[in-house]
Amino acid sequence: MQSNSWVPLFPEQASTFAWQVDYLYFYLILVSVAFSIPIVVAIFFFFVKYREKEKFSTPDEIHGSIMLETVWSIIPFVVSMTIFIGGAYIFYNQTRVPADSMEIYVVGKQWMWKFQHGTGQREINELHVPVGRKVKLTMTTEDVLHDVYIPAFRTKADVVPGRYTTLWFEATKPGKYHLYCAEYCGLNHSGMGGWVYVMEQSDFDDWLAGGGSNQTPVEAGRELFMNKLGCASCHAGGASQRGAKLEGLYGTDVKLTNGQVVKADDEYIRNSILNPSGQVVEGYQPIMPTFKGQVTEEQLVSLVAYVKSLNPDAATSPTTTTTAPVTTSNTNSSSTSANTKTASNPNAPSNKTEPTKSSNK
Ligand code: CUA
């Protein structure tokens, strides 16, 4: 079904850094082989050459050799530094998420992966992404530690309870690729996985357009903020504003009452909702109640997306490039499974029925 990479038994190379990881891996194998074989050969050679020929003979003493010591210092130095440089290059590449990435939210739970696109589409155990676009996954979990692993992209990252982790990739060829959980997380760990569908941008746009009227994370967050959780009663502007100002907050430095300065990133906003007294902004009273236990991880993700949207400078790039931004109408879509899509062929989006385009474009 899938064509292999240039190495037999290896998964396909389907992301921009797949070949880098493979080259580093083969370099490590090469180094291992290049040391192992001469050492084993030398062992046998010396067995024979220096075997005991006469009883109680004393060998000649050797008092150092600058040449020899220089060689056996420089060679390992060069080898270990090339491994370090190669590894550091790949590490920086994979951990520093490009600013123009398209963001997808991921919530893991025993035993499934839940995805939500910036335009609102939700998926379970399937992830549709366009080819040649940088994709950023912002990830957390409802229960225990999991780990997103996409072998064809040569990338993986832990998904940790109580915080956000990120992972990014740029897929290089359309196709269907395995998605695994790579951290033992209980009974059905081995079954916690699915597929990543990499599609041409036009197919991806069709697929997105077929989503109907899902709430985007920003819209869901706004609804929670304005109505369900009542955040607006303190945080909305005007005379009754008692909570910190959120407009233009995201990505800026915030000064706390204890003098500390922190960056208002995803993690900070999440912590402010769950543990508000831990980071009180200078000039405000610690009157905000905690929302721990009252909001799900998916709702938190939506709230973070909403607060992020209040600072247009920090907003991430739109999800689609070739079509108008799919802004969808507000319908009640708190159910996860109801809006979940399935598609078995990346080139034939399954939800082509009645592409309900945006209601207010
Ligand atoms: Cu989730 Cu293993």
PDB file of N, CA and C in Angstrom, residues 21-102:
ATOM      1  N   VAL A  21      16.404  12.998  10.163  1.00  0.00           N
ATOM      2  CA  VAL A  21      16.429  12.011  11.246  1.00  0.00           C
ATOM      3  C   VAL A  21      17.051  10.713  10.746  1.00  0.00           C
ATOM      4  N   ASP A  22      16.679  10.301   9.520  1.00  0.00           N
ATOM      5  CA  ASP A  22      17.222   9.061   8.969  1.00  0.00           C
ATOM      6  C   ASP A  22      18.735   9.146   8.775  1.00  0.00           C
ATOM      7  N   TYR A  23      19.200  10.284   8.266  1.00  0.00           N
ATOM      8  CA  TYR A  23      20.649  10.419   8.057  1.00  0.00           C
ATOM      9  C   TYR A  23      21.401  10.364   9.378  1.00  0.00           C
ATOM     10  N   LEU A  24      20.871  11.018  10.387  1.00  0.00           N
ATOM     11  CA  LEU A  24      21.532  10.992  11.699  1.00  0.00           C
ATOM     12  C   LEU A  24      21.552   9.569  12.242  1.00  0.00           C
ATOM     13  N   TYR A  25      20.430   8.885  12.050  1.00  0.00           N
ATOM     14  CA  TYR A  25      20.324   7.519  12.531  1.00  0.00           C
ATOM     15  C   TYR A  25      21.364   6.618  11.852  1.00  0.00           C
ATOM     16  N   PHE A  26      21.484   6.783  10.534  1.00  0.00           N
ATOM     17  CA  PHE A  26      22.451   5.943   9.828  1.00  0.00           C
ATOM     18  C   PHE A  26      23.888   6.328  10.156  1.00  0.00           C
ATOM     19  N   TYR A  27      24.105   7.578  10.437  1.00  0.00           N
ATOM     20  CA  TYR A  27      25.423   7.997  10.872  1.00  0.00           C
ATOM     21  C   TYR A  27      25.782   7.297  12.191  1.00  0.00           C
ATOM     22  N   LEU A  28      24.805   7.226  13.110  1.00  0.00           N
ATOM     23  CA  LEU A  28      25.041   6.544  14.386  1.00  0.00           C
ATOM     24  C   LEU A  28      25.340   5.064  14.162  1.00  0.00           C
ATOM     25  N   ILE A  29      24.597   4.443  13.233  1.00  0.00           N
ATOM     26  CA  ILE A  29      24.862   3.030  12.938  1.00  0.00           C
ATOM     27  C   ILE A  29      26.258   2.867  12.335  1.00  0.00           C
ATOM     28  N   LEU A  30      26.581   3.778  11.425  1.00  0.00           N
ATOM     29  CA  LEU A  30      27.893   3.724  10.776  1.00  0.00           C
ATOM     30  C   LEU A  30      29.011   3.834  11.811  1.00  0.00           C
ATOM     31  N   VAL A  31      28.880   4.767  12.729  1.00  0.00           N
ATOM     32  CA  VAL A  31      29.890   4.953  13.777  1.00  0.00           C
ATOM     33  C   VAL A  31      29.995   3.683  14.622  1.00  0.00           C
ATOM     34  N   SER A  32      28.835   3.110  14.978  1.00  0.00           N
ATOM     35  CA  SER A  32      28.839   1.887  15.782  1.00  0.00           C
ATOM     36  C   SER A  32      29.569   0.763  15.059  1.00  0.00           C
ATOM     37  N   VAL A  33      29.256   0.620  13.774  1.00  0.00           N
ATOM     38  CA  VAL A  33      29.880  -0.446  12.992  1.00  0.00           C
ATOM     39  C   VAL A  33      31.379  -0.180  12.847  1.00  0.00           C
ATOM     40  N   ALA A  34      31.725   1.072  12.575  1.00  0.00           N
ATOM     41  CA  ALA A  34      33.119   1.434  12.343  1.00  0.00           C
ATOM     42  C   ALA A  34      33.982   1.225  13.594  1.00  0.00           C
ATOM     43  N   PHE A  35      33.373   1.272  14.751  1.00  0.00           N
ATOM     44  CA  PHE A  35      34.141   0.985  15.970  1.00  0.00           C
ATOM     45  C   PHE A  35      34.093  -0.497  16.327  1.00  0.00           C
ATOM     46  N   SER A  36      32.900  -1.092  16.184  1.00  0.00           N
ATOM     47  CA  SER A  36      32.732  -2.478  16.630  1.00  0.00           C
ATOM     48  C   SER A  36      33.621  -3.442  15.848  1.00  0.00           C
ATOM     49  N   ILE A  37      33.606  -3.333  14.525  1.00  0.00           N
ATOM     50  CA  ILE A  37      34.312  -4.318  13.716  1.00  0.00           C
ATOM     51  C   ILE A  37      35.821  -4.297  13.988  1.00  0.00           C
ATOM     52  N   PRO A  38      36.486  -3.116  13.913  1.00  0.00           N
ATOM     53  CA  PRO A  38      37.931  -3.115  14.199  1.00  0.00           C
ATOM     54  C   PRO A  38      38.253  -3.616  15.609  1.00  0.00           C
ATOM     55  N   ILE A  39      37.378  -3.299  16.589  1.00  0.00           N
ATOM     56  CA  ILE A  39      37.668  -3.734  17.962  1.00  0.00           C
ATOM     57  C   ILE A  39      37.610  -5.260  18.060  1.00  0.00           C
ATOM     58  N   VAL A  40      36.571  -5.843  17.470  1.00  0.00           N
ATOM     59  CA  VAL A  40      36.438  -7.306  17.535  1.00  0.00           C
ATOM     60  C   VAL A  40      37.590  -7.974  16.771  1.00  0.00           C
ATOM     61  N   VAL A  41      37.929  -7.405  15.616  1.00  0.00           N
ATOM     62  CA  VAL A  41      39.046  -7.955  14.836  1.00  0.00           C
ATOM     63  C   VAL A  41      40.341  -7.867  15.645  1.00  0.00           C
ATOM     64  N   ALA A  42      40.557  -6.721  16.283  1.00  0.00           N
ATOM     65  CA  ALA A  42      41.783  -6.536  17.071  1.00  0.00           C
ATOM     66  C   ALA A  42      41.845  -7.529  18.225  1.00  0.00           C
ATOM     67  N   ILE A  43      40.691  -7.797  18.859  1.00  0.00           N
ATOM     68  CA  ILE A  43      40.676  -8.754  19.969  1.00  0.00           C
ATOM     69  C   ILE A  43      41.219 -10.112  19.498  1.00  0.00           C
ATOM     70  N   PHE A  44      40.692 -10.566  18.363  1.00  0.00           N
ATOM     71  CA  PHE A  44      41.127 -11.889  17.883  1.00  0.00           C
ATOM     72  C   PHE A  44      42.571 -11.867  17.407  1.00  0.00           C
ATOM     73  N   PHE A  45      42.944 -10.761  16.779  1.00  0.00           N
ATOM     74  CA  PHE A  45      44.316 -10.636  16.291  1.00  0.00           C
ATOM     75  C   PHE A  45      45.308 -10.692  17.462  1.00  0.00           C
ATOM     76  N   PHE A  46      44.959  -9.958  18.531  1.00  0.00           N
ATOM     77  CA  PHE A  46      45.859  -9.928  19.691  1.00  0.00           C
ATOM     78  C   PHE A  46      45.849 -11.242  20.461  1.00  0.00           C
ATOM     79  N   PHE A  47      44.709 -11.920  20.463  1.00  0.00           N
ATOM     80  CA  PHE A  47      44.646 -13.287  21.015  1.00  0.00           C
ATOM     81  C   PHE A  47      45.825 -14.112  20.529  1.00  0.00           C
ATOM     82  N   VAL A  48      45.943 -14.058  19.202  1.00  0.00           N
ATOM     83  CA  VAL A  48      46.917 -14.930  18.563  1.00  0.00           C
ATOM     84  C   VAL A  48      48.318 -14.353  18.701  1.00  0.00           C
ATOM     85  N   LYS A  49      48.440 -13.083  18.359  1.00  0.00           N
ATOM     86  CA  LYS A  49      49.749 -12.478  18.300  1.00  0.00           C
ATOM     87  C   LYS A  49      50.447 -12.456  19.665  1.00  0.00           C
ATOM     88  N   TYR A  50      49.677 -12.141  20.712  1.00  0.00           N
ATOM     89  CA  TYR A  50      50.313 -11.989  22.030  1.00  0.00           C
ATOM     90  C   TYR A  50      49.996 -13.149  22.958  1.00  0.00           C
ATOM     91  N   ARG A  51      49.727 -14.297  22.397  1.00  0.00           N
ATOM     92  CA  ARG A  51      49.471 -15.451  23.256  1.00  0.00           C
ATOM     93  C   ARG A  51      50.768 -15.802  24.006  1.00  0.00           C
ATOM     94  N   GLU A  52      50.624 -16.498  25.092  1.00  0.00           N
ATOM     95  CA  GLU A  52      51.804 -16.822  25.899  1.00  0.00           C
ATOM     96  C   GLU A  52      52.686 -17.830  25.175  1.00  0.00           C
ATOM     97  N   LYS A  53      53.890 -17.375  24.806  1.00  0.00           N
ATOM     98  CA  LYS A  53      54.775 -18.270  24.064  1.00  0.00           C
ATOM     99  C   LYS A  53      55.779 -18.924  24.978  1.00  0.00           C
ATOM    100  N   GLU A  54      56.210 -18.186  25.982  1.00  0.00           N
ATOM    101  CA  GLU A  54      57.103 -18.806  26.970  1.00  0.00           C
ATOM    102  C   GLU A  54      56.646 -18.387  28.356  1.00  0.00           C
ATOM    103  N   LYS A  55      56.860 -19.223  29.336  1.00  0.00           N
ATOM    104  CA  LYS A  55      56.412 -18.953  30.701  1.00  0.00           C
ATOM    105  C   LYS A  55      57.152 -17.755  31.273  1.00  0.00           C
ATOM    106  N   PHE A  56      56.422 -16.880  31.955  1.00  0.00           N
ATOM    107  CA  PHE A  56      56.983 -15.762  32.728  1.00  0.00           C
ATOM    108  C   PHE A  56      57.829 -14.798  31.906  1.00  0.00           C
ATOM    109  N   SER A  57      57.484 -14.543  30.674  1.00  0.00           N
ATOM    110  CA  SER A  57      58.213 -13.545  29.896  1.00  0.00           C
ATOM    111  C   SER A  57      57.736 -12.155  30.300  1.00  0.00           C
ATOM    112  N   THR A  58      58.577 -11.154  30.297  1.00  0.00           N
ATOM    113  CA  THR A  58      58.189  -9.776  30.605  1.00  0.00           C
ATOM    114  C   THR A  58      58.165  -8.972  29.317  1.00  0.00           C
ATOM    115  N   PRO A  59      57.014  -8.361  29.017  1.00  0.00           N
ATOM    116  CA  PRO A  59      56.955  -7.562  27.784  1.00  0.00           C
ATOM    117  C   PRO A  59      57.719  -6.261  27.955  1.00  0.00           C
ATOM    118  N   ASP A  60      58.043  -5.590  26.810  1.00  0.00           N
ATOM    119  CA  ASP A  60      58.697  -4.273  26.863  1.00  0.00           C
ATOM    120  C   ASP A  60      57.711  -3.251  27.410  1.00  0.00           C
ATOM    121  N   GLU A  61      58.221  -2.337  28.218  1.00  0.00           N
ATOM    122  CA  GLU A  61      57.352  -1.274  28.713  1.00  0.00           C
ATOM    123  C   GLU A  61      57.232  -0.162  27.681  1.00  0.00           C
ATOM    124  N   ILE A  62      56.055   0.429  27.620  1.00  0.00           N
ATOM    125  CA  ILE A  62      55.845   1.549  26.693  1.00  0.00           C
ATOM    126  C   ILE A  62      55.544   2.793  27.515  1.00  0.00           C
ATOM    127  N   HIS A  63      56.266   3.870  27.290  1.00  0.00           N
ATOM    128  CA  HIS A  63      56.051   5.100  28.053  1.00  0.00           C
ATOM    129  C   HIS A  63      55.444   6.183  27.190  1.00  0.00           C
ATOM    130  N   GLY A  64      54.183   6.001  26.837  1.00  0.00           N
ATOM    131  CA  GLY A  64      53.449   7.055  26.133  1.00  0.00           C
ATOM    132  C   GLY A  64      53.845   7.223  24.686  1.00  0.00           C
ATOM    133  N   SER A  65      52.899   7.734  23.918  1.00  0.00           N
ATOM    134  CA  SER A  65      53.145   8.047  22.518  1.00  0.00           C
ATOM    135  C   SER A  65      52.236   9.222  22.168  1.00  0.00           C
ATOM    136  N   ILE A  66      52.850  10.385  21.961  1.00  0.00           N
ATOM    137  CA  ILE A  66      52.069  11.598  21.651  1.00  0.00           C
ATOM    138  C   ILE A  66      51.179  11.345  20.443  1.00  0.00           C
ATOM    139  N   MET A  67      51.754  10.733  19.436  1.00  0.00           N
ATOM    140  CA  MET A  67      51.028  10.455  18.194  1.00  0.00           C
ATOM    141  C   MET A  67      49.772   9.639  18.478  1.00  0.00           C
ATOM    142  N   LEU A  68      49.945   8.548  19.177  1.00  0.00           N
ATOM    143  CA  LEU A  68      48.840   7.642  19.448  1.00  0.00           C
ATOM    144  C   LEU A  68      47.748   8.323  20.279  1.00  0.00           C
ATOM    145  N   GLU A  69      48.192   9.045  21.323  1.00  0.00           N
ATOM    146  CA  GLU A  69      47.209   9.677  22.208  1.00  0.00           C
ATOM    147  C   GLU A  69      46.449  10.799  21.514  1.00  0.00           C
ATOM    148  N   THR A  70      47.149  11.527  20.643  1.00  0.00           N
ATOM    149  CA  THR A  70      46.476  12.578  19.882  1.00  0.00           C
ATOM    150  C   THR A  70      45.406  11.970  18.977  1.00  0.00           C
ATOM    151  N   VAL A  71      45.757  10.914  18.309  1.00  0.00           N
ATOM    152  CA  VAL A  71      44.814  10.275  17.382  1.00  0.00           C
ATOM    153  C   VAL A  71      43.594   9.745  18.138  1.00  0.00           C
ATOM    154  N   TRP A  72      43.828   9.077  19.259  1.00  0.00           N
ATOM    155  CA  TRP A  72      42.659   8.508  19.930  1.00  0.00           C
ATOM    156  C   TRP A  72      41.869   9.539  20.729  1.00  0.00           C
ATOM    157  N   SER A  73      42.379  10.772  20.783  1.00  0.00           N
ATOM    158  CA  SER A  73      41.561  11.847  21.353  1.00  0.00           C
ATOM    159  C   SER A  73      40.780  12.577  20.269  1.00  0.00           C
ATOM    160  N   ILE A  74      41.471  12.837  19.152  1.00  0.00           N
ATOM    161  CA  ILE A  74      40.834  13.656  18.108  1.00  0.00           C
ATOM    162  C   ILE A  74      39.701  12.904  17.414  1.00  0.00           C
ATOM    163  N   ILE A  75      39.915  11.631  17.123  1.00  0.00           N
ATOM    164  CA  ILE A  75      38.868  10.889  16.402  1.00  0.00           C
ATOM    165  C   ILE A  75      37.561  10.828  17.205  1.00  0.00           C
ATOM    166  N   PRO A  76      37.595  10.408  18.468  1.00  0.00           N
ATOM    167  CA  PRO A  76      36.329  10.420  19.227  1.00  0.00           C
ATOM    168  C   PRO A  76      35.740  11.822  19.389  1.00  0.00           C
ATOM    169  N   PHE A  77      36.631  12.839  19.485  1.00  0.00           N
ATOM    170  CA  PHE A  77      36.122  14.204  19.607  1.00  0.00           C
ATOM    171  C   PHE A  77      35.313  14.588  18.374  1.00  0.00           C
ATOM    172  N   VAL A  78      35.891  14.329  17.214  1.00  0.00           N
ATOM    173  CA  VAL A  78      35.209  14.679  15.963  1.00  0.00           C
ATOM    174  C   VAL A  78      33.899  13.887  15.842  1.00  0.00           C
ATOM    175  N   VAL A  79      33.959  12.604  16.167  1.00  0.00           N
ATOM    176  CA  VAL A  79      32.756  11.773  16.047  1.00  0.00           C
ATOM    177  C   VAL A  79      31.661  12.282  16.986  1.00  0.00           C
ATOM    178  N   SER A  80      32.034  12.541  18.250  1.00  0.00           N
ATOM    179  CA  SER A  80      30.984  12.950  19.190  1.00  0.00           C
ATOM    180  C   SER A  80      30.460  14.346  18.869  1.00  0.00           C
ATOM    181  N   MET A  81      31.324  15.233  18.367  1.00  0.00           N
ATOM    182  CA  MET A  81      30.838  16.566  18.016  1.00  0.00           C
ATOM    183  C   MET A  81      29.909  16.534  16.804  1.00  0.00           C
ATOM    184  N   THR A  82      30.203  15.675  15.818  1.00  0.00           N
ATOM    185  CA  THR A  82      29.294  15.602  14.661  1.00  0.00           C
ATOM    186  C   THR A  82      27.936  15.035  15.088  1.00  0.00           C
ATOM    187  N   ILE A  83      27.956  14.078  16.026  1.00  0.00           N
ATOM    188  CA  ILE A  83      26.680  13.551  16.531  1.00  0.00           C
ATOM    189  C   ILE A  83      25.925  14.668  17.261  1.00  0.00           C
ATOM    190  N   PHE A  84      26.671  15.433  18.066  1.00  0.00           N
ATOM    191  CA  PHE A  84      26.044  16.521  18.815  1.00  0.00           C
ATOM    192  C   PHE A  84      25.447  17.578  17.886  1.00  0.00           C
ATOM    193  N   ILE A  85      26.240  17.985  16.892  1.00  0.00           N
ATOM    194  CA  ILE A  85      25.760  19.048  15.997  1.00  0.00           C
ATOM    195  C   ILE A  85      24.550  18.569  15.198  1.00  0.00           C
ATOM    196  N   GLY A  86      24.643  17.336  14.682  1.00  0.00           N
ATOM    197  CA  GLY A  86      23.510  16.791  13.926  1.00  0.00           C
ATOM    198  C   GLY A  86      22.264  16.696  14.790  1.00  0.00           C
ATOM    199  N   GLY A  87      22.445  16.188  16.010  1.00  0.00           N
ATOM    200  CA  GLY A  87      21.301  16.025  16.909  1.00  0.00           C
ATOM    201  C   GLY A  87      20.720  17.361  17.330  1.00  0.00           C
ATOM    202  N   ALA A  88      21.592  18.330  17.621  1.00  0.00           N
ATOM    203  CA  ALA A  88      21.111  19.646  18.048  1.00  0.00           C
ATOM    204  C   ALA A  88      20.369  20.344  16.918  1.00  0.00           C
ATOM    205  N   TYR A  89      20.878  20.191  15.687  1.00  0.00           N
ATOM    206  CA  TYR A  89      20.229  20.817  14.537  1.00  0.00           C
ATOM    207  C   TYR A  89      18.802  20.306  14.385  1.00  0.00           C
ATOM    208  N   ILE A  90      18.657  18.976  14.455  1.00  0.00           N
ATOM    209  CA  ILE A  90      17.328  18.370  14.318  1.00  0.00           C
ATOM    210  C   ILE A  90      16.441  18.765  15.497  1.00  0.00           C
ATOM    211  N   PHE A  91      17.027  18.774  16.680  1.00  0.00           N
ATOM    212  CA  PHE A  91      16.244  19.122  17.872  1.00  0.00           C
ATOM    213  C   PHE A  91      15.684  20.538  17.771  1.00  0.00           C
ATOM    214  N   TYR A  92      16.543  21.489  17.386  1.00  0.00           N
ATOM    215  CA  TYR A  92      16.064  22.868  17.253  1.00  0.00           C
ATOM    216  C   TYR A  92      14.998  22.982  16.187  1.00  0.00           C
ATOM    217  N   ASN A  93      15.238  22.285  15.092  1.00  0.00           N
ATOM    218  CA  ASN A  93      14.274  22.283  14.002  1.00  0.00           C
ATOM    219  C   ASN A  93      12.896  21.808  14.459  1.00  0.00           C
ATOM    220  N   GLN A  94      12.909  20.756  15.260  1.00  0.00           N
ATOM    221  CA  GLN A  94      11.640  20.134  15.630  1.00  0.00           C
ATOM    222  C   GLN A  94      10.965  20.839  16.794  1.00  0.00           C
ATOM    223  N   THR A  95      11.733  21.498  17.659  1.00  0.00           N
ATOM    224  CA  THR A  95      11.113  22.089  18.846  1.00  0.00           C
ATOM    225  C   THR A  95      10.741  23.559  18.651  1.00  0.00           C
ATOM    226  N   ARG A  96      11.355  24.219  17.688  1.00  0.00           N
ATOM    227  CA  ARG A  96      10.985  25.620  17.487  1.00  0.00           C
ATOM    228  C   ARG A  96       9.912  25.711  16.412  1.00  0.00           C
ATOM    229  N   VAL A  97       8.708  26.014  16.862  1.00  0.00           N
ATOM    230  CA  VAL A  97       7.561  26.004  15.952  1.00  0.00           C
ATOM    231  C   VAL A  97       7.568  27.286  15.121  1.00  0.00           C
ATOM    232  N   PRO A  98       7.538  27.164  13.784  1.00  0.00           N
ATOM    233  CA  PRO A  98       7.516  28.376  12.956  1.00  0.00           C
ATOM    234  C   PRO A  98       6.256  29.200  13.233  1.00  0.00           C
ATOM    235  N   ALA A  99       6.395  30.511  13.156  1.00  0.00           N
ATOM    236  CA  ALA A  99       5.280  31.403  13.500  1.00  0.00           C
ATOM    237  C   ALA A  99       4.107  31.267  12.526  1.00  0.00           C
ATOM    238  N   ASP A 100       4.398  30.881  11.282  1.00  0.00           N
ATOM    239  CA  ASP A 100       3.309  30.829  10.302  1.00  0.00           C
ATOM    240  C   ASP A 100       2.644  29.453  10.246  1.00  0.00           C
ATOM    241  N   SER A 101       2.686  28.728  11.341  1.00  0.00           N
ATOM    242  CA  SER A 101       2.064  27.405  11.356  1.00  0.00           C
ATOM    243  C   SER A 101       0.561  27.516  11.528  1.00  0.00           C
ATOM    244  N   MET A 102      -0.117  26.516  10.967  1.00  0.00           N
ATOM    245  CA  MET A 102      -1.560  26.415  11.161  1.00  0.00           C
ATOM    246  C   MET A 102      -1.772  25.569  12.416  1.00  0.00           C
TER     247      MET A 102
END
